[in-house]
mmCIF file of C-alpha atoms in Angstrom:
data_model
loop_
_atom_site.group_PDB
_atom_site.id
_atom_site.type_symbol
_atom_site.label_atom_id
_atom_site.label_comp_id
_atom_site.label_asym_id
_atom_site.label_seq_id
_atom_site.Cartn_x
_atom_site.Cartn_y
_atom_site.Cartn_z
ATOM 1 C CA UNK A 1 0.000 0.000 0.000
ATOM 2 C CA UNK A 2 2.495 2.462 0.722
ATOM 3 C CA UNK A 3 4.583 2.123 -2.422
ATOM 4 C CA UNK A 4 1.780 2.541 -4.794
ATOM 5 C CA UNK A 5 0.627 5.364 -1.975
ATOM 6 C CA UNK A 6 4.575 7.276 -3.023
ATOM 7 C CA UNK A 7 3.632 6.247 -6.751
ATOM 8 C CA UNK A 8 0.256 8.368 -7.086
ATOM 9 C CA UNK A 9 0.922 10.465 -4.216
ATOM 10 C CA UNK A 10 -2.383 9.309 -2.153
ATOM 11 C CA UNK A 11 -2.446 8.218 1.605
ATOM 12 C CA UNK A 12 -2.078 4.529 2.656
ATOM 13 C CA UNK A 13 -5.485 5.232 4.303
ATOM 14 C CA UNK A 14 -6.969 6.049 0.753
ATOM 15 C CA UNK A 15 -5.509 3.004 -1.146
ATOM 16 C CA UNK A 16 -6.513 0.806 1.630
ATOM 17 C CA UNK A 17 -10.313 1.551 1.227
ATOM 18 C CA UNK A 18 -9.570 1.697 -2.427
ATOM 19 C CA UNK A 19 -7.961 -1.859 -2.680
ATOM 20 C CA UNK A 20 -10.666 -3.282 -0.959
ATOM 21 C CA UNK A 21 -13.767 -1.858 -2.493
ATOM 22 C CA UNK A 22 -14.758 -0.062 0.530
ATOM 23 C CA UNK A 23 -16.085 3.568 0.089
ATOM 24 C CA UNK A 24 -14.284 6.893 0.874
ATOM 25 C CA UNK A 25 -12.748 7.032 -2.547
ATOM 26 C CA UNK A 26 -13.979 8.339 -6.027
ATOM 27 C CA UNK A 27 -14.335 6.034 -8.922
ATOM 28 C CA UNK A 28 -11.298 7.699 -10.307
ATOM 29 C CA UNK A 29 -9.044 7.395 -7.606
ATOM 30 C CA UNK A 30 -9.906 4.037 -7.158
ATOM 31 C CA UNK A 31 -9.424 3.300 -10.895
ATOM 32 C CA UNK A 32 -6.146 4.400 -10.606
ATOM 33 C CA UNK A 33 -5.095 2.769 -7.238
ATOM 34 C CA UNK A 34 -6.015 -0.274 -9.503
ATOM 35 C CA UNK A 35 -4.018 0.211 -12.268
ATOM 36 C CA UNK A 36 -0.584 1.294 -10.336
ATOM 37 C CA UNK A 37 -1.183 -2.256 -8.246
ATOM 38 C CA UNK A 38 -1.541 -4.326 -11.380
ATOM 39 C CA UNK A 39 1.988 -1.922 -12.341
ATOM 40 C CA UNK A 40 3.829 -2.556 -9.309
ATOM 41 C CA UNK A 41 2.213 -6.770 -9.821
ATOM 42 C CA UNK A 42 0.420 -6.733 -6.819
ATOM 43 C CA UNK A 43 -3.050 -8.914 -6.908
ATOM 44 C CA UNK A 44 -5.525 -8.570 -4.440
ATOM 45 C CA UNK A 45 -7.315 -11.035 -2.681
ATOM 46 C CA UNK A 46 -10.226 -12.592 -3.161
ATOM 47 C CA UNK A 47 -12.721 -14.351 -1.350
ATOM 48 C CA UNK A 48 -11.668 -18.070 -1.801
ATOM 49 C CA UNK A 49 -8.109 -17.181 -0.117
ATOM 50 C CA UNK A 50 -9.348 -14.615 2.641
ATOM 51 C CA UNK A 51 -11.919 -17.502 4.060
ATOM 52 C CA UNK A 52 -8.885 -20.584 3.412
ATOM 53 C CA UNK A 53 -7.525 -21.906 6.442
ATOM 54 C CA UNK A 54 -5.388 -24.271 3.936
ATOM 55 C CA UNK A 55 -1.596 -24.723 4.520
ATOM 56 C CA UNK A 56 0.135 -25.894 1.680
ATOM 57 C CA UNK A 57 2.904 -27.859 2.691
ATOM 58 C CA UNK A 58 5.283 -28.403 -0.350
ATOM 59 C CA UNK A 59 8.072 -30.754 -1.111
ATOM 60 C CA UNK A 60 9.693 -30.252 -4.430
ATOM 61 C CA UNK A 61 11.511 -33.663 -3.623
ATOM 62 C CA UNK A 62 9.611 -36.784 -3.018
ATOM 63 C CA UNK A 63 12.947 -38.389 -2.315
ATOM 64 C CA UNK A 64 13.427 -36.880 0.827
ATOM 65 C CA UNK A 65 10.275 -36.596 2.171
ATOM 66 C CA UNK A 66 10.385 -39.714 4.114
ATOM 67 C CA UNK A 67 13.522 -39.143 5.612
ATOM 68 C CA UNK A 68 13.761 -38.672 9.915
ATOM 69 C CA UNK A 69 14.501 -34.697 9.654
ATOM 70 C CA UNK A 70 11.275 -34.017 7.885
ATOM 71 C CA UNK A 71 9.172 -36.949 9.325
ATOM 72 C CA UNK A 72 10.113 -34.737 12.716
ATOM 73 C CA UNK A 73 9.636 -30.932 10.553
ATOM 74 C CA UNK A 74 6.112 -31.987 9.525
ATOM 75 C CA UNK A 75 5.069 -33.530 12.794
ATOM 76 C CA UNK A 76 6.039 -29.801 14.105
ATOM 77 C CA UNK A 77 4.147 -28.265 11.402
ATOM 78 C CA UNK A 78 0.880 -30.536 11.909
ATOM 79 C CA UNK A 79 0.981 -29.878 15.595
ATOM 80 C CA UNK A 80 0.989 -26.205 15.467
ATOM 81 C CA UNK A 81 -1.080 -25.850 12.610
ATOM 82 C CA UNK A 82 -3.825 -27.844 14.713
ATOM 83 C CA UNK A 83 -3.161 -24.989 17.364
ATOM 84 C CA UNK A 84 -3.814 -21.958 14.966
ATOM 85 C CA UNK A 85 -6.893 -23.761 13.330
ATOM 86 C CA UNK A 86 -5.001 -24.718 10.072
ATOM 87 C CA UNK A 87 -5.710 -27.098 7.861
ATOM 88 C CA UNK A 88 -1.909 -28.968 6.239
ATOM 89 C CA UNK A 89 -2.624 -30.119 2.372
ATOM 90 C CA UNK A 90 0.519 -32.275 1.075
ATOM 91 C CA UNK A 91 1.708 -31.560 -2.315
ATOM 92 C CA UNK A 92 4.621 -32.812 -3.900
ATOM 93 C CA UNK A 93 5.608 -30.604 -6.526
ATOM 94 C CA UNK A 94 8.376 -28.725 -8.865
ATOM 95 C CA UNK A 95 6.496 -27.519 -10.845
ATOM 96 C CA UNK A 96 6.282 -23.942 -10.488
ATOM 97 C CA UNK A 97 2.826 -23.557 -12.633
ATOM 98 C CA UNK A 98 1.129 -25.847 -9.927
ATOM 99 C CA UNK A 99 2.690 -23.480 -7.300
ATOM 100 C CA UNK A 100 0.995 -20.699 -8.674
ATOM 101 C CA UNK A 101 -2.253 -21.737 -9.069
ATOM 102 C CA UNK A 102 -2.408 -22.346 -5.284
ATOM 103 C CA UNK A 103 -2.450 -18.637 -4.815
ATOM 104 C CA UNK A 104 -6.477 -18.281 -4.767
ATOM 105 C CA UNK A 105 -7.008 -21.148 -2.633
ATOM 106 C CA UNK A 106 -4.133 -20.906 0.261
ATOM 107 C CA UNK A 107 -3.829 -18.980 3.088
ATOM 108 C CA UNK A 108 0.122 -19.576 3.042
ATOM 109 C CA UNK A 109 3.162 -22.365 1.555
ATOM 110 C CA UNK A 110 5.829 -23.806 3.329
ATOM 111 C CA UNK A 111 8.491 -25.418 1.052
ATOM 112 C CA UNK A 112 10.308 -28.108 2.684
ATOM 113 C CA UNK A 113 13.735 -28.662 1.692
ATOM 114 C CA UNK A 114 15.917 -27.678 -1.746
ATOM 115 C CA UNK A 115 13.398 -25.750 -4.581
ATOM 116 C CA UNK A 116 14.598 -24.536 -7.738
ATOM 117 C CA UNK A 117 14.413 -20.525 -7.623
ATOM 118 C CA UNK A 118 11.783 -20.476 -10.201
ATOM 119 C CA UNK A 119 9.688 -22.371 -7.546
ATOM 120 C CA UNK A 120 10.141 -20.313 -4.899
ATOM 121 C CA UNK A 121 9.619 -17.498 -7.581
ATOM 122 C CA UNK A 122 6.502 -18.640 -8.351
ATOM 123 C CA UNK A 123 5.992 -19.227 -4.603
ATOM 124 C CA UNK A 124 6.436 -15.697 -4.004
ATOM 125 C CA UNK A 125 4.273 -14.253 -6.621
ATOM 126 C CA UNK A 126 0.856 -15.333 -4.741
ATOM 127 C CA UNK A 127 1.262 -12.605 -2.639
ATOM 128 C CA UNK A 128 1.213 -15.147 -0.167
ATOM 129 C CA UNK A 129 3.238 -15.564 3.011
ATOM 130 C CA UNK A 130 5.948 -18.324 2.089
ATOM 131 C CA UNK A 131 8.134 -20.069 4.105
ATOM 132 C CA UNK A 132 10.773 -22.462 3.129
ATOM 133 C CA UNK A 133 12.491 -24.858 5.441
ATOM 134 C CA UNK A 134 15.254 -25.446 3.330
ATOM 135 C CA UNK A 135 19.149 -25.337 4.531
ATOM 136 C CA UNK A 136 19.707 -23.001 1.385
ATOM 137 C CA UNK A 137 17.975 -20.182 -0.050
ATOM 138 C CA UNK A 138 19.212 -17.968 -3.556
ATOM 139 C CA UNK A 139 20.833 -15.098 -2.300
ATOM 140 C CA UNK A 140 17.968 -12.149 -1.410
ATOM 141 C CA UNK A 141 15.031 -14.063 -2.280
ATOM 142 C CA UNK A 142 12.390 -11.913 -0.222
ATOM 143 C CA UNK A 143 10.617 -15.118 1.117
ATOM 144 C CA UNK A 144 10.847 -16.391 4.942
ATOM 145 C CA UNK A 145 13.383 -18.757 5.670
ATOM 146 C CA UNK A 146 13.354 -21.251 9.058
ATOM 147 C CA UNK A 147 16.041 -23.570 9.556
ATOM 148 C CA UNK A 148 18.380 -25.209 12.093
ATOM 149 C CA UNK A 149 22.143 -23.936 12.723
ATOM 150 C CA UNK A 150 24.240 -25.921 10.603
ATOM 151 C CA UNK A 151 27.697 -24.375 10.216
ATOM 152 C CA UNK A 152 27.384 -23.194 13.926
ATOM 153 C CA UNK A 153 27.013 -27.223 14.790
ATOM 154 C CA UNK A 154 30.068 -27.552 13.094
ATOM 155 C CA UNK A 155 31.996 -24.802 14.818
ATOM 156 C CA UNK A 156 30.981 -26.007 18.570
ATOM 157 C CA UNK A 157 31.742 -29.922 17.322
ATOM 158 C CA UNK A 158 34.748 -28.685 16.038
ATOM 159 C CA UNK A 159 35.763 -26.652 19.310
ATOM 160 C CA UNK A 160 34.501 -29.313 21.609
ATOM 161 C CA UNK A 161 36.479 -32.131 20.447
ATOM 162 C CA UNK A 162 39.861 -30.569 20.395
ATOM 163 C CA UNK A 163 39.280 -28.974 24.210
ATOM 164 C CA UNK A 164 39.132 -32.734 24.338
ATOM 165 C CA UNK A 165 42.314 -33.295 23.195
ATOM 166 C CA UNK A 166 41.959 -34.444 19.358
ATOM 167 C CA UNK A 167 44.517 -33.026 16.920
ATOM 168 C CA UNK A 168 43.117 -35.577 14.334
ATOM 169 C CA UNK A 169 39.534 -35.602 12.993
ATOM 170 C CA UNK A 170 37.972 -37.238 10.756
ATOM 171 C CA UNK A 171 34.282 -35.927 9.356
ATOM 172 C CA UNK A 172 32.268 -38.794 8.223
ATOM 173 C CA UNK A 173 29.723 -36.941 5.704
ATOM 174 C CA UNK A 174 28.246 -40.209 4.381
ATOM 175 C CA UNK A 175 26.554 -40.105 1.475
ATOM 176 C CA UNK A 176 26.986 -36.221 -0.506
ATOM 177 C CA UNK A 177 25.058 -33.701 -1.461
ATOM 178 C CA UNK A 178 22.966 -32.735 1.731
ATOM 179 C CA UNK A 179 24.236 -28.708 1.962
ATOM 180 C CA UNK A 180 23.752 -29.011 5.526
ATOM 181 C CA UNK A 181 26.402 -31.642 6.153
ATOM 182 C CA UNK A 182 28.736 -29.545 4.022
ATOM 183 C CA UNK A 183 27.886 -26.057 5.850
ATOM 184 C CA UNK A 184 29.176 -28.261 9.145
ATOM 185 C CA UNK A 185 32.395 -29.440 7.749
ATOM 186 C CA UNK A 186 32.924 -25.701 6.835
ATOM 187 C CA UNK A 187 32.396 -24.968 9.981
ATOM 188 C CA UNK A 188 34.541 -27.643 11.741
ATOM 189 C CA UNK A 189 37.645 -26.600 9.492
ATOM 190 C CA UNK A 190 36.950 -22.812 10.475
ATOM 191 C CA UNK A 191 36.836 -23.397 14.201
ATOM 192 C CA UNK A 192 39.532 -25.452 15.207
ATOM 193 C CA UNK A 193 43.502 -24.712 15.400
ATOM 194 C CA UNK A 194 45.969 -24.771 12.573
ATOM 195 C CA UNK A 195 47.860 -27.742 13.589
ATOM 196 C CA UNK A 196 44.426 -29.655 13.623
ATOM 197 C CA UNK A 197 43.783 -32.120 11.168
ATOM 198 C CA UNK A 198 40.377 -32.440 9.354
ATOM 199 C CA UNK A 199 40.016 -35.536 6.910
ATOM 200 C CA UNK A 200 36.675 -35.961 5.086
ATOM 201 C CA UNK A 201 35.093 -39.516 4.531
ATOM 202 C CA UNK A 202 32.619 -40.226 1.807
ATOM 203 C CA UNK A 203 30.124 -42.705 1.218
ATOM 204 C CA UNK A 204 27.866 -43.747 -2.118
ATOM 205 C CA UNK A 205 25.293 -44.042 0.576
ATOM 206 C CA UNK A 206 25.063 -43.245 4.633
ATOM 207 C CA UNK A 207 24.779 -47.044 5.585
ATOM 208 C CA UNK A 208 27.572 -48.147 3.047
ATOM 209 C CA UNK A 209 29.737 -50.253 5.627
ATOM 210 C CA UNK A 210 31.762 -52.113 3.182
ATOM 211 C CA UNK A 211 33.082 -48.466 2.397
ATOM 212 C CA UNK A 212 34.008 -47.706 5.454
ATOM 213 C CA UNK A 213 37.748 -49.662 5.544
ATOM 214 C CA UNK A 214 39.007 -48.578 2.144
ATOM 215 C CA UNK A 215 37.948 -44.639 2.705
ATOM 216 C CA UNK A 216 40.158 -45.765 6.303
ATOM 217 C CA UNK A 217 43.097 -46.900 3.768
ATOM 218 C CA UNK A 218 43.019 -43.795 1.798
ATOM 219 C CA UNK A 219 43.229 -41.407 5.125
ATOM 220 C CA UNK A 220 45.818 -43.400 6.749
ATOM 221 C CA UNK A 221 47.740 -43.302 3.526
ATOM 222 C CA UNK A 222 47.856 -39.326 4.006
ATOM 223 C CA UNK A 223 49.820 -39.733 7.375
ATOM 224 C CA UNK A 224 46.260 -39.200 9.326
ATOM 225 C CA UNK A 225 45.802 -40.763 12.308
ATOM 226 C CA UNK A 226 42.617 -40.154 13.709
ATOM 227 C CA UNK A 227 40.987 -39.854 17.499
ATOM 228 C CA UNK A 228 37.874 -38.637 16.509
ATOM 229 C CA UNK A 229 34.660 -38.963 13.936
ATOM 230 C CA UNK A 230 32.234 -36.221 13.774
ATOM 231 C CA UNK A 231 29.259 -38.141 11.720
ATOM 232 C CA UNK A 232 26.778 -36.205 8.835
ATOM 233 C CA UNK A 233 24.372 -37.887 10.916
ATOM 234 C CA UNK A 234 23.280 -40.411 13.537
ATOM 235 C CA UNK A 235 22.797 -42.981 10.676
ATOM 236 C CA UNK A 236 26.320 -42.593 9.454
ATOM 237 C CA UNK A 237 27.697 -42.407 13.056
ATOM 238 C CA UNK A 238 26.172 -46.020 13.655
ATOM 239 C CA UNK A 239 27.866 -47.610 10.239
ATOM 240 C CA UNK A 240 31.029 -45.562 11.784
ATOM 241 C CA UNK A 241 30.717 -47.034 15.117
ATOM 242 C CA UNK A 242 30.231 -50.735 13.738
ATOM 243 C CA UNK A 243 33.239 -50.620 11.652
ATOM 244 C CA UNK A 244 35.553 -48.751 14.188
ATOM 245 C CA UNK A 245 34.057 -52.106 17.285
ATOM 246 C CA UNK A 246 34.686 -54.724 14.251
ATOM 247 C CA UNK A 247 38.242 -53.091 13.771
ATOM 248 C CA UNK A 248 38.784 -53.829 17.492
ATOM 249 C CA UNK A 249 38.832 -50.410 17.888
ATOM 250 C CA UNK A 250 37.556 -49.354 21.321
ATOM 251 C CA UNK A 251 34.956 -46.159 21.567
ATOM 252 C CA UNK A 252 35.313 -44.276 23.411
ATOM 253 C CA UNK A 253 39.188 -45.304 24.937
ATOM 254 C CA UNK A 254 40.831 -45.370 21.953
ATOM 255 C CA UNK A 255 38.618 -43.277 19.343
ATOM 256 C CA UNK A 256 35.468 -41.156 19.935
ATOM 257 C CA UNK A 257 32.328 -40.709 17.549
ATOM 258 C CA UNK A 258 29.990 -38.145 17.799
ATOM 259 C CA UNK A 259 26.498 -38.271 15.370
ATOM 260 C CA UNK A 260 24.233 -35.372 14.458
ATOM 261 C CA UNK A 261 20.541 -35.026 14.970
ATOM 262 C CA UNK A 262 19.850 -37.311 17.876
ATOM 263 C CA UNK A 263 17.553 -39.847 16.521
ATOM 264 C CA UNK A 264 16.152 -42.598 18.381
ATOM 265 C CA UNK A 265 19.138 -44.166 17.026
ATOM 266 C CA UNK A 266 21.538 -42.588 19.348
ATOM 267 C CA UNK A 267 20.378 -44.411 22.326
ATOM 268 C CA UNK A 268 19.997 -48.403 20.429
ATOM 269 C CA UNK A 269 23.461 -48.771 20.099
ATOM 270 C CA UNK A 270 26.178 -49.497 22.099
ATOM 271 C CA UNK A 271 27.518 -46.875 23.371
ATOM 272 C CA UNK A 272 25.028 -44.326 23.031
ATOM 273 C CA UNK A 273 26.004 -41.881 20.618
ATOM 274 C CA UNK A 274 27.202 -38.549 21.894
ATOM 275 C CA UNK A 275 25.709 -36.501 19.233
ATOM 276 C CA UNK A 276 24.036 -32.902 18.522
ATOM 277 C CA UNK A 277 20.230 -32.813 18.948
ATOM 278 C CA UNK A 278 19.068 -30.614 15.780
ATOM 279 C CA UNK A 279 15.119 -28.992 16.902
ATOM 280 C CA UNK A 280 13.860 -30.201 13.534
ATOM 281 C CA UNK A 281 10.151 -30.563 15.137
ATOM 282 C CA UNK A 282 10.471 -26.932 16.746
ATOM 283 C CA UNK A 283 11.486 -25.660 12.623
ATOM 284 C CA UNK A 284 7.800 -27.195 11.358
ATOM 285 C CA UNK A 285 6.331 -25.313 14.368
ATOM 286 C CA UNK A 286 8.417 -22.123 14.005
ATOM 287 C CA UNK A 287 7.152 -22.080 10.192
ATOM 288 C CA UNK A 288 3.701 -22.187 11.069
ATOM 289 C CA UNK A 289 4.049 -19.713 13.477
ATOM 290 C CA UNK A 290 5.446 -17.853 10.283
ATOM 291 C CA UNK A 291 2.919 -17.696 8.248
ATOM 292 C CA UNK A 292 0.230 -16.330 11.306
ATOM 293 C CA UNK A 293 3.038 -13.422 11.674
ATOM 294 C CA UNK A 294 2.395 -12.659 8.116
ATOM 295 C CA UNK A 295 -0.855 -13.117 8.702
ATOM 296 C CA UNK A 296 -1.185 -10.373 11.464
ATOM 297 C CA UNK A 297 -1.644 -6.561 11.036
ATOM 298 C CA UNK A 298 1.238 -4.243 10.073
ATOM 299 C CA UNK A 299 3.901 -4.998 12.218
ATOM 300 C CA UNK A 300 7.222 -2.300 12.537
ATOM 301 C CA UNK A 301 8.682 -1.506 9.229
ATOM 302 C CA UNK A 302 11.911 -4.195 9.766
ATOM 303 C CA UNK A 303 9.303 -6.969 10.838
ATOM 304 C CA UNK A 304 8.286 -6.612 6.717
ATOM 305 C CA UNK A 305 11.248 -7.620 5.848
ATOM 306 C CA UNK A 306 11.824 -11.490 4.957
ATOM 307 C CA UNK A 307 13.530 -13.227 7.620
ATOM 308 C CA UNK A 308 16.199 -15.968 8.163
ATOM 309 C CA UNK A 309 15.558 -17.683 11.306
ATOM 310 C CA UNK A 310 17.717 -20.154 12.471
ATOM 311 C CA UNK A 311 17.332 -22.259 15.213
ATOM 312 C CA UNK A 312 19.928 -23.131 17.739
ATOM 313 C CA UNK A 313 21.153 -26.695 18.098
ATOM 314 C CA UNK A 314 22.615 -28.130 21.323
ATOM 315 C CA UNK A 315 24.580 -31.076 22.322
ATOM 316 C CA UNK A 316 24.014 -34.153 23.915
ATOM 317 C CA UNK A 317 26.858 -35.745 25.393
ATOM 318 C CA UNK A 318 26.664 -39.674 25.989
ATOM 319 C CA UNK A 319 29.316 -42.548 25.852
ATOM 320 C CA UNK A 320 30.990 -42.294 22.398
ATOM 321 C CA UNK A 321 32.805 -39.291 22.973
ATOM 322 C CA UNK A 322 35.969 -38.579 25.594
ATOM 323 C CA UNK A 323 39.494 -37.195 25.846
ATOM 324 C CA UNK A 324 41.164 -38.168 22.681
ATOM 325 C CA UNK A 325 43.082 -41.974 22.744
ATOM 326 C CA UNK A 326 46.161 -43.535 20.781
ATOM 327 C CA UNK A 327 44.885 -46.111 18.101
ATOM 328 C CA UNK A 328 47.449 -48.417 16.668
ATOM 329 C CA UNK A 329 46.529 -47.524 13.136
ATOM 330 C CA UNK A 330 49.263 -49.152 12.011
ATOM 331 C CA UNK A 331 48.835 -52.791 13.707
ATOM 332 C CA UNK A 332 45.027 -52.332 12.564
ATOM 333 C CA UNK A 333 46.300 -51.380 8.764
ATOM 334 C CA UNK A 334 48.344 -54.679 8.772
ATOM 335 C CA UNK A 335 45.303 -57.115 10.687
ATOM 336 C CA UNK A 336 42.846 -55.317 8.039
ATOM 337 C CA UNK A 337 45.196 -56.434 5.315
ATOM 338 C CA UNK A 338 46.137 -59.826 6.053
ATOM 339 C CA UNK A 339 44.445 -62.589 3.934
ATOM 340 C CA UNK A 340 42.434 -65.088 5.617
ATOM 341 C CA UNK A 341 43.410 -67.983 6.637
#
């Protein structure tokens, strides 16, 4: 309102009652007010989308949507949407022509996980409130973004196992790809001293064990010899932990492993994983809470500004993680490679 206001030099007041068909204006001046709008590609609303109490929750990846981290964000976003009288419809879509046509029948979108720009784009262009729960955003988008800390995990990892003593880390990212496992080894590398030593791991996928021992070959080859694995998640840190015990490897005497997200997991295996407890749940509930922000009257001029809230992790110290040991990598290199009998 107050941008096409500056444009025809009217008050807010009078654009307000002439955006909404309400009287106190002139035919003219609400002609106008009409016309700069559809300049400036502003769209009003209309009656389907001011009564919809409809949610649209979107994910522009079917792959992921049945993974633990957004099992947990949608349980978040189901329970508070119950609590503000919402309704949650599922979509899975990329398409950003579907997006669109939500516009007239949604009262908001959230956008779980990686979209293309021209999806959150067309996500934007309702005029709707948006939120995306996605690690990554393009640069400036002017949508609402609600994640968990990520490179910040890394950091405090990072910082908390060489107070304990380890000069020689290995991060176990599992399989690729995931932008939040690589924002935390960023993070790790950037916290910790220069005569630390961070060695990344790689898997073709997070419960590859057969991996495990040759990507072990290739670090120990560099003249690594590791105390500690920091895990892209508790799933990797249990294939980690498996192959360290069957090495004869004791955790966490001789080596420690710490997982990230603190998944039921954590606490089935032997010992219970050490690991950072990511509020995934709280992130669904925090984006609901979002879009009845947007929802609200005019707030202070910086609250209309798109946001990037992040969510602070903490962590949850068990049994796989202590002061750093001294593995015999070297009489463990020669047992791994002997043939069998």
């Amino acid at each position: 309102m107050q941008s096409i206001a500056d444009e025809l030099g009217l008050s807010k007041f009078a654009v307000s009652r002439a955006l909404s068909g309400k009287s106190g204006v002139s035919d003219k001046t609400r002609r106008l007010v009409e016309e700069a709008a559809a300049r400036q590609g502003y769209r009003p609303r209309n009656a389907a989308r001011s009564e919809s109490h409809v949610v649209r929750l979107i994910f522009p990846n079917a792959a992921v949507a049945n993974r633990e981290l957004w099992i947990d964000m949608r349980h978040g976003i189901e329970m508070q949407a119950m609590r503000e009288g919402y309704e949650i419809d599922l979509v899975h879509t990329r398409d950003p022509a579907r997006v669109a046509e939500m516009a007239d029948t949604s009262l908001g979108l959230i956008i779980a996980g990686t979209a293309d720009r021209a999806v959150l784009e067309a996500a934007q262009a309702t005029g709707l409130p948006v939120v995306t729960c996605a690690h990554e955003v393009p640069p400036l988008i002017a949508i609402d973004q609600v994640t968990a800390t990520d490179e910040e995990t890394g950091v405090y990892v990072g910082e908390y196992l060489e107070k304990l003593g380890h000069r020689d880390i290995v991060y176990v990212e599992g399989q690729a790809g995931f932008p939040g496992r690589t924002r935390r080894l960023n993070g790790m590398r950037h916290a910790v001293s220069d005569d630390v030593r961070v060695s990344l791991m790689t898997f073709s996928e997070d419960y590859a064990g057969s991996e495990f021992l040759p990507e072990m070959e290739r670090i120990l080859a560099t003249g690594a010899r590791p105390t500690a694995f920091f895990c892209g998640s508790d799933g990797v840190a249990v294939t980690c932990l498996s192959e360290l015990l069957r090495l004869g490897l004791r955790v966490p005497e001789d080596v420690s492993v710490v997982g990230h997200a603190d998944y039921p997991l954590a606490t089935q295996v032997s010992p219970n994983l050490t690991t950072i407890r990511m509020p995934n749940r709280e992130v669904g509930m925090q984006a609901v809470q979002m879009i009845r922000f947007r929802q609200a009257p005019a707030a202070p001029p910086a609250h209309g500004l798109p946001m990037r809230i992040h969510l602070v992790a903490s962590l949850v110290e068990r049994d796989s993680s202590g002061p750093a040991g001294s593995p015999d990598w070297q009489a463990l290199r020669a047992t791994a490679e002997r043939p069998a009998e």
